[in-house]
XYZ file of C-alpha atoms in Angstrom:
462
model
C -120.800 71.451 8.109
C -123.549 70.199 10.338
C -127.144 71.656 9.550
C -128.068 72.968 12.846
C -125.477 74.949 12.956
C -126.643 77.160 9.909
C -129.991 77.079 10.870
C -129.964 80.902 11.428
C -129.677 83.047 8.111
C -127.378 85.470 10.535
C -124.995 83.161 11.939
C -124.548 81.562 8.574
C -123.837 84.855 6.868
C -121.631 85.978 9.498
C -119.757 83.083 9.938
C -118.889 82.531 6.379
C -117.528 85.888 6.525
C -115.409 85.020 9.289
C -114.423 81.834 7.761
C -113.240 83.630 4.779
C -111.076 85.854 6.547
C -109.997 83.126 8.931
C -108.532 81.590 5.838
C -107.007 84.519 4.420
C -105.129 86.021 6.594
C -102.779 82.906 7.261
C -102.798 82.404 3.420
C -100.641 85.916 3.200
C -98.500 84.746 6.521
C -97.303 81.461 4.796
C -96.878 82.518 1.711
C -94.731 85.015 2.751
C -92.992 82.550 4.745
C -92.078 80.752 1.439
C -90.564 83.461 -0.104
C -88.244 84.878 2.411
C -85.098 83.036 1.025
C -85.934 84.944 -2.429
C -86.465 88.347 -0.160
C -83.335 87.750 1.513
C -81.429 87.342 -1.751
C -83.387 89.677 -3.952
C -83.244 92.554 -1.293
C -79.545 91.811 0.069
C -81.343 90.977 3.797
C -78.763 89.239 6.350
C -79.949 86.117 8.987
C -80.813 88.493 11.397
C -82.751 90.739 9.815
C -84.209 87.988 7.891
C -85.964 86.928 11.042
C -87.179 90.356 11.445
C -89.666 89.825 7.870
C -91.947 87.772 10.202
C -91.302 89.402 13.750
C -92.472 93.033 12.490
C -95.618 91.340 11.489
C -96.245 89.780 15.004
C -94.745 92.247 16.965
C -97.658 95.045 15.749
C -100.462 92.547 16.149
C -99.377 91.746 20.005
C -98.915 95.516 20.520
C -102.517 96.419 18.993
C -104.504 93.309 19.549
C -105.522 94.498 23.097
C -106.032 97.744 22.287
C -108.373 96.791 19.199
C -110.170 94.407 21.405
C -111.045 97.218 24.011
C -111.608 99.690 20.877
C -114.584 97.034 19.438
C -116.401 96.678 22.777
C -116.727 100.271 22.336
C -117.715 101.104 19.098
C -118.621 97.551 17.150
C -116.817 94.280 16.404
C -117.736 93.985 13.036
C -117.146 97.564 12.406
C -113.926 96.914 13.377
C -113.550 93.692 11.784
C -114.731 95.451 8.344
C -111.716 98.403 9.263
C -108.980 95.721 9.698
C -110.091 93.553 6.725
C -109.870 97.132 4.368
C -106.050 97.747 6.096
C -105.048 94.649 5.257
C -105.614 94.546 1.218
C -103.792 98.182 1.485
C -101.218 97.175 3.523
C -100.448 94.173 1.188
C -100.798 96.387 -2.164
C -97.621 98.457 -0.891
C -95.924 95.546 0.819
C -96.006 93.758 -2.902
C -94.163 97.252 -4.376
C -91.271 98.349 -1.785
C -87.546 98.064 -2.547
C -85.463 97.756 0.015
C -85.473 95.334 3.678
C -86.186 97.951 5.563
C -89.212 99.523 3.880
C -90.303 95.820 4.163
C -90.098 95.180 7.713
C -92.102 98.623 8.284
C -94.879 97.528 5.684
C -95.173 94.172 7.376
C -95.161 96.104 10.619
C -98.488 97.870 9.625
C -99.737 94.248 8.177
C -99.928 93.368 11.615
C -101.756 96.137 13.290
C -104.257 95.950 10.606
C -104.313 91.906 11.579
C -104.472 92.916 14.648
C -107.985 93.829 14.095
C -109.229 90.882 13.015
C -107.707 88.457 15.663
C -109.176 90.929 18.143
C -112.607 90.338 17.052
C -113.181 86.601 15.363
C -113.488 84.643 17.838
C -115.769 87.269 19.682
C -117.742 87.516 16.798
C -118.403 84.136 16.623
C -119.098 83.741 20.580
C -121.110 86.097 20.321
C -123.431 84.505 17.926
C -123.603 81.265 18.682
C -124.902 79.383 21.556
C -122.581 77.321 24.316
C -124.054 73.924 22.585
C -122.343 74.789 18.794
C -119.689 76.908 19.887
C -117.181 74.105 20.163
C -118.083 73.181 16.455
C -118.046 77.113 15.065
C -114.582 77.222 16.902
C -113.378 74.339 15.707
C -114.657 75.440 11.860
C -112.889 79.163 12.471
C -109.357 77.160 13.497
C -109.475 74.482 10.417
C -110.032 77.815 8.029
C -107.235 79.634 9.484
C -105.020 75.560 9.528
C -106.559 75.371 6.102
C -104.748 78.876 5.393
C -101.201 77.708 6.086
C -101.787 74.498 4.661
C -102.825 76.419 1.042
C -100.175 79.358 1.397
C -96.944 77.740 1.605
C -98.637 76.393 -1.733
C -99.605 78.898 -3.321
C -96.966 80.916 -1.871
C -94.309 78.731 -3.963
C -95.857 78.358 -6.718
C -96.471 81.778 -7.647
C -93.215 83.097 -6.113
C -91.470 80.706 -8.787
C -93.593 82.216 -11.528
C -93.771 85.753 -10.569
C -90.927 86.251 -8.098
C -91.575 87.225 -4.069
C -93.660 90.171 -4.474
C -96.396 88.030 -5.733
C -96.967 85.954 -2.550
C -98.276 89.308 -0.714
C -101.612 89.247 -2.802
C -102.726 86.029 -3.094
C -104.960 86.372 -0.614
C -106.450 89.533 -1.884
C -109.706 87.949 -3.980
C -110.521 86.084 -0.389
C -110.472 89.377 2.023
C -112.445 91.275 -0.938
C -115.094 88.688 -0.331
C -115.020 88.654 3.260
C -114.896 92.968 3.030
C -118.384 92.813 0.888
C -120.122 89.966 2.541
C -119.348 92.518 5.881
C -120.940 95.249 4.148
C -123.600 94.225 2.325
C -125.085 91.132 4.293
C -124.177 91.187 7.547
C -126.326 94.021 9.721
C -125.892 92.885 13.261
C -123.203 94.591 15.760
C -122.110 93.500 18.431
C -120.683 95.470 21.605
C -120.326 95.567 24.720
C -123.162 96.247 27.041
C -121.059 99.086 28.923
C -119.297 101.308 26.844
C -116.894 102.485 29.324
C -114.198 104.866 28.511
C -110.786 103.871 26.884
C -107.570 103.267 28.709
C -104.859 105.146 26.987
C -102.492 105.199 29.301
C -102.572 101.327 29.737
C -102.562 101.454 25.857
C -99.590 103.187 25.714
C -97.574 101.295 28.646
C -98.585 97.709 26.983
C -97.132 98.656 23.566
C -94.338 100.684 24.491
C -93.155 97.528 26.735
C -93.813 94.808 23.664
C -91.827 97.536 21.586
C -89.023 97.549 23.829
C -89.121 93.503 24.790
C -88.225 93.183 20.782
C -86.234 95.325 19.996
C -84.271 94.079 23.320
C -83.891 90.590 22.090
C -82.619 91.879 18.643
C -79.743 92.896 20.570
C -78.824 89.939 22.093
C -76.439 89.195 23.308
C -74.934 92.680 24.127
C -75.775 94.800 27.554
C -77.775 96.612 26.046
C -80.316 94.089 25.622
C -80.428 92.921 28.628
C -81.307 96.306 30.009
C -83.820 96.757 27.157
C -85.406 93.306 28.435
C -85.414 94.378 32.221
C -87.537 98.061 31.300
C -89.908 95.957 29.279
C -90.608 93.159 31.762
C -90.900 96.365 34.813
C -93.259 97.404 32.353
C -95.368 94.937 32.225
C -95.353 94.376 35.517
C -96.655 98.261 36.367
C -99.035 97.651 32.943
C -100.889 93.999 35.053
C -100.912 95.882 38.017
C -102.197 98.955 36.793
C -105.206 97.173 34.616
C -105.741 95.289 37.945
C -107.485 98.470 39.715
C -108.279 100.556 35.938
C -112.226 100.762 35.872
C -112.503 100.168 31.900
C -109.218 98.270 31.277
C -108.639 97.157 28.137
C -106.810 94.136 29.444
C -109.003 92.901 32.288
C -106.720 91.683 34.648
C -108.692 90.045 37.306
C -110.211 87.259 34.901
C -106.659 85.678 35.962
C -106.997 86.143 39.484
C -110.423 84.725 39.477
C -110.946 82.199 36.932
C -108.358 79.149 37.067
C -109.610 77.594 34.012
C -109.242 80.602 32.124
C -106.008 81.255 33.504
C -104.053 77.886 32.552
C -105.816 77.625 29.526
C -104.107 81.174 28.164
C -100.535 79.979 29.915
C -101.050 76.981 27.903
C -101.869 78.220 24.411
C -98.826 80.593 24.891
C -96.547 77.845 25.292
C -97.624 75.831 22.427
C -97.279 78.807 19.762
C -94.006 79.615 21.373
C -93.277 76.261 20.898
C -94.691 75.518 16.857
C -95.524 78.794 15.250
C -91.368 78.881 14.046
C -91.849 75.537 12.468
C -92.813 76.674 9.233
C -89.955 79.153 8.643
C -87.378 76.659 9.981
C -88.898 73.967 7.991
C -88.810 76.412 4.989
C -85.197 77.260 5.428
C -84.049 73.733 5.860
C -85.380 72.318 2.760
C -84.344 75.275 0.547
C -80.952 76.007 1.977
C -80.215 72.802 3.330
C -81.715 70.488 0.512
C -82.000 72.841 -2.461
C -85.459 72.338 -2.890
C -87.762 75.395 -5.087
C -90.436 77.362 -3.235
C -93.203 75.336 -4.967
C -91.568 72.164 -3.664
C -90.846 73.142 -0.458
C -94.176 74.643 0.016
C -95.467 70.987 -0.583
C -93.589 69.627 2.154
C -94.453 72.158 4.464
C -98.601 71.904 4.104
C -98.162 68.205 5.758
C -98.468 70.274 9.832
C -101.276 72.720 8.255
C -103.142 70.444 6.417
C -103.140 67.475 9.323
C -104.442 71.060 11.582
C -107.414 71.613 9.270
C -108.990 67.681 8.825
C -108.558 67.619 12.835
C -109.436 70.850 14.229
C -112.967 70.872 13.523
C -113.553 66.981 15.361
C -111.204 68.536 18.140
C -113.866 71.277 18.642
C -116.563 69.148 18.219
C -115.527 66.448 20.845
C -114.974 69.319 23.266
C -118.682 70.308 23.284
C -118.936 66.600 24.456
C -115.821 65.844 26.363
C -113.767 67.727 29.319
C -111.542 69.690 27.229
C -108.867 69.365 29.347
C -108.131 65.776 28.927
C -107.974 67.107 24.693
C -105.540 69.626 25.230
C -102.931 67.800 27.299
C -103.335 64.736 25.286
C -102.656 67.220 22.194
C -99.655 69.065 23.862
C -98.046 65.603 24.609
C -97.951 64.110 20.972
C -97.005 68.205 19.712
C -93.813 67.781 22.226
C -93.156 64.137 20.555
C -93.361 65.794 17.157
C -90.604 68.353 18.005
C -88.678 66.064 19.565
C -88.035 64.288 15.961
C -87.639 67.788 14.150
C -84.720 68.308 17.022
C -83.445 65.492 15.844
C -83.368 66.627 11.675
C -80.387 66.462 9.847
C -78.965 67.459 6.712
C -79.096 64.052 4.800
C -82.254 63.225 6.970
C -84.935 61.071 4.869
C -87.869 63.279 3.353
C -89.950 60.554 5.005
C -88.764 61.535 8.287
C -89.576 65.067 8.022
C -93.382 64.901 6.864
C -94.111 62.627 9.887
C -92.528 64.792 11.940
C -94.842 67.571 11.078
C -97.668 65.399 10.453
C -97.456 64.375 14.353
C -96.798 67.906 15.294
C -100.095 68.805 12.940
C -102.344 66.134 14.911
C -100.984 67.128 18.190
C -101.722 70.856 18.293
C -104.827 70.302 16.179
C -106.179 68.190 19.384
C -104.705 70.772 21.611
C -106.128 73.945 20.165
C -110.011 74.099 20.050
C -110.212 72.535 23.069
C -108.499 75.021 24.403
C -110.099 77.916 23.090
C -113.395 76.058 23.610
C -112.558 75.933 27.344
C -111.383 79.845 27.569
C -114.512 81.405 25.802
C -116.899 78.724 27.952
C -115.078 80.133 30.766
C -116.151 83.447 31.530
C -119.177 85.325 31.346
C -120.689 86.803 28.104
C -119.776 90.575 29.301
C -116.268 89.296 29.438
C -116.433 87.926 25.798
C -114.271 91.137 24.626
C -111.887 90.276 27.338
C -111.647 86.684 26.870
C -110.777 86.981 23.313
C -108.214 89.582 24.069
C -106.264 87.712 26.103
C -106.502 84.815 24.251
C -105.555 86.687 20.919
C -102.680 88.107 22.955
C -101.464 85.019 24.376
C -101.390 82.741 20.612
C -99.827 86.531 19.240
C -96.698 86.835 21.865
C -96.447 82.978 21.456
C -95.888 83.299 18.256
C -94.042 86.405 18.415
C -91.830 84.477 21.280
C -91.176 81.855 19.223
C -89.408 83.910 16.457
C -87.495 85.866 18.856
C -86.555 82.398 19.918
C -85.480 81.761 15.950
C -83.748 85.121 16.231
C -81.955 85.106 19.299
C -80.677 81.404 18.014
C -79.239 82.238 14.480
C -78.018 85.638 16.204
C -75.473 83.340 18.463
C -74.930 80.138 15.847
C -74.765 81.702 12.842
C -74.568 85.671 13.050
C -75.136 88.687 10.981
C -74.415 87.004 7.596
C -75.774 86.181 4.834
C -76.801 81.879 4.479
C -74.861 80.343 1.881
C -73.204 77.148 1.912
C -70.206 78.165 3.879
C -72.601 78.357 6.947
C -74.683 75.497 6.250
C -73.277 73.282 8.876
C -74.175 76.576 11.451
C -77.808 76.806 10.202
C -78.754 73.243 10.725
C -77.024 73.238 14.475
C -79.087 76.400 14.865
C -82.185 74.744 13.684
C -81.643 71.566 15.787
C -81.129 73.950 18.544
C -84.555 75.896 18.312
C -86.263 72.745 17.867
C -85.090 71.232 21.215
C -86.177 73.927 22.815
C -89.161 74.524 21.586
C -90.275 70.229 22.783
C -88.533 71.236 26.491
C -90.828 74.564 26.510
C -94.095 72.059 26.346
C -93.140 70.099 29.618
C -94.599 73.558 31.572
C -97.391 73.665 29.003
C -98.309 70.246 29.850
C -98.855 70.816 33.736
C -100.898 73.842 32.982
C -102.942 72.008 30.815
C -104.073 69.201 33.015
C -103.747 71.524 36.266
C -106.297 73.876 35.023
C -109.354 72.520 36.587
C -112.643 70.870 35.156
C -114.409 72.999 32.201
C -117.891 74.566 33.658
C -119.960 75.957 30.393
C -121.472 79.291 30.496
């Protein structure tokens, strides 16, 4: 970490705070992620509702990221930092003791509104303290903790779901976001807010989550009539919910920043299609290699941390060269090589090398590593400090419904190849079509992301 950047006893402070829970947080994802063939067969969960384990998580954190976000230009973005870091070592405590799927999937529902917290006020946080000259770098640090996350939890994750069983993997992460929690309270006395309190949208609140509630449940459906209608009321939804924030005074999604602000715009449409496109990796990955190739948690986990790992060395150069460099030339460059790194996972097989797979992930690792800070680099550097709250709320939404689209994409996909079974060997042959399947997609979905990266117009720093 470069000296001038902790120069200031505050920014250090706060950002080590930040970088703690940065790490965290993605610790608990992954490690979950490893154990989900253990919660499927210790719990009796089928493929469908396997997928939901994850989904519940990111489903709560797109519906409450926005609202959070509008919530902490009100009121304090480290107070509500502090709030979500609390909810989350609660949330985990009971998600570690429940007995049954479906108590799961609710738990891991309220894991991600508490989340939801934190990814609405990071990166604000951190733009908020630090200048346009070390932003870049700060980003870049913030995305190599939260790389460096995944890269430890599918680690950890296996190795203490072999010794302890699955329940385990939902506190690993507890000693970190206790830190994080006291450094908040003790050491860090600033607040930051908005300049113009405002008054809070609730009927925007309510229209945004009730049509992310709807989109998912519509897609776990698929591919009956039902869902389809489900899908139509949530896309009219948000529809009415864009237009409506359009003309709102205090919206808490401000709409115009993407009538306005090109750069901004195709930097958002860009990051969604690249989590769309990757953030599925890891559970696929996961699933192949235990299922597919018998290996433990612990083993697998090893296999996975090759994409995480190859994120956290990069990310922080990525950010770096984009306080230097157009960012826009970064990002594509890093959206190509992801799309050439999905192209070989489409192309995985069951008696596929081991080799094989770790490039695979390593070249999908380097790609969106280049891709990502840039990006965010570009989005904060794009707008106007007032619309820091904004900016980060959008951008928090977009990587959040990426992500969330991609393991709808997962779901819809084993829903049609493989169905409401259990895995076992007699559907082998189904899960790695399925997995091919996802994969392929997910490398044609970054041909868009591509355009939008390169179309989005030359970087102007605020």
């Amino acid at each position: 970490m470069r000296a001038s950047i902790l120069e200031n006893p505050m920014q250090r402070i706060t950002l080590i705070m930040i970088l703690l829970n940065a790490f965290a947080t993605p610790v608990m994802l992954s490690s979950v992620n490893v154990a989900i063939p253990f919660i499927a067969n210790d719990l009796s969960v089928n493929a469908v509702l396997l997928c939901w384990i994850p989904m519940a998580y990111l489903m709560a954190s797109a519906m409450f990221v926005l609202i959070f976000g509008r919530i902490a230009d009100m009121v304090g973005r480290k107070k509500i930092f502090l709030i979500g870091t609390t909810s989350v070592i609660v949330t985990s405590l009971i998600a570690a003791s429940v007995d049954s799927g479906i108590a799961l999937i609710v738990t891991r529902f309220l894991q991600g509104v508490s989340a939801a917290m934190l990814y609405a006020t990071q990166l604000a946080i951190i733009s908020s303290i630090f200048p346009p000259a070390k932003r870049g770098y700060a980003i870049g640090l913030t995305v190599s903790a939260i790389y460096l996350g995944l890269t430890i939890g599918p680690l950890m994750g296996g190795y203490v779901v072999d010794l302890y069983g699955w329940r385990a993997s939902f506190v690993v992460h507890l000693p970190l976001a206790i830190m994080a929690l006291t450094i908040g309270i003790l050491y860090v006395k600033d607040e930051w807010l908005s300049d113009e309190r405002g008054s809070f949208d609730l009927f925007g609140a309510i229209l945004y989550m009730s049509s992310i509630l709807v989109l998912c449940f519509g897609v776990s459906y698929l591919p009956s009539a039902l869902s389809f209608i489900l899908i139509f009321f949530s896309l009219f939804g948000f529809i009415f919910f864009f237009l409506f924030e359009r003309k709102h005074k205090h919206p808490i999604f401000d709409t115009t920043l993407f009538f306005t602000n090109r750069v901004f715009t195709f930097s958002c449409l860009a990051s969604l299609i690249i989590y769309t496109a990757t953030f599925a990796n890891v559970v696929q990955v996961n699933l192949y290699l235990q299922y597919l190739k018998g290996f433990s948690a612990t083993a697998a986990g090893l296999v996975v941390i090759c994409q995480p790992i190859t994120m956290a060395i990069f990310s922080p150069i990525a950010g770096r060269l984009s306080d230097k460099f157009e960012p826009k030339y970064l990002s594509t460059v890093g959206m190509a090589i992801t799309c050439c790194g999905l192209i070989m996972l489409s192309n995985l097989k069951i008696d596929s090398a081991l080799n094989y797979l770790i490039l695979s992930l390593i070249i999908t690792g380097f790609g969106f590593s280049l891709f990502s800070p840039p990006n965010v680099n570009a989005i904060m550097g794009s707008v106007e400090k007032k619309f820091y709250g904004s900016a980060t709320g959008a951008m928090a939404t977009m990587r959040i419904v990426g992500q969330m689209s991609s393991m709808v994409l997962v779901t819809l996909i084993f829903a049609l190849i493989i169905g409401n079974v259990d895995i076992n060997q007699e559907n082998y042959d189904a899960l790695e079509n399925a997995i091919r399947i996802v994969f392929s997609i997910s490398a044609i979905l970054c041909i868009p992301g591509l355009y939008l990266s390169m179309a989005r117009g030359n970087f102007i720093r605020t």
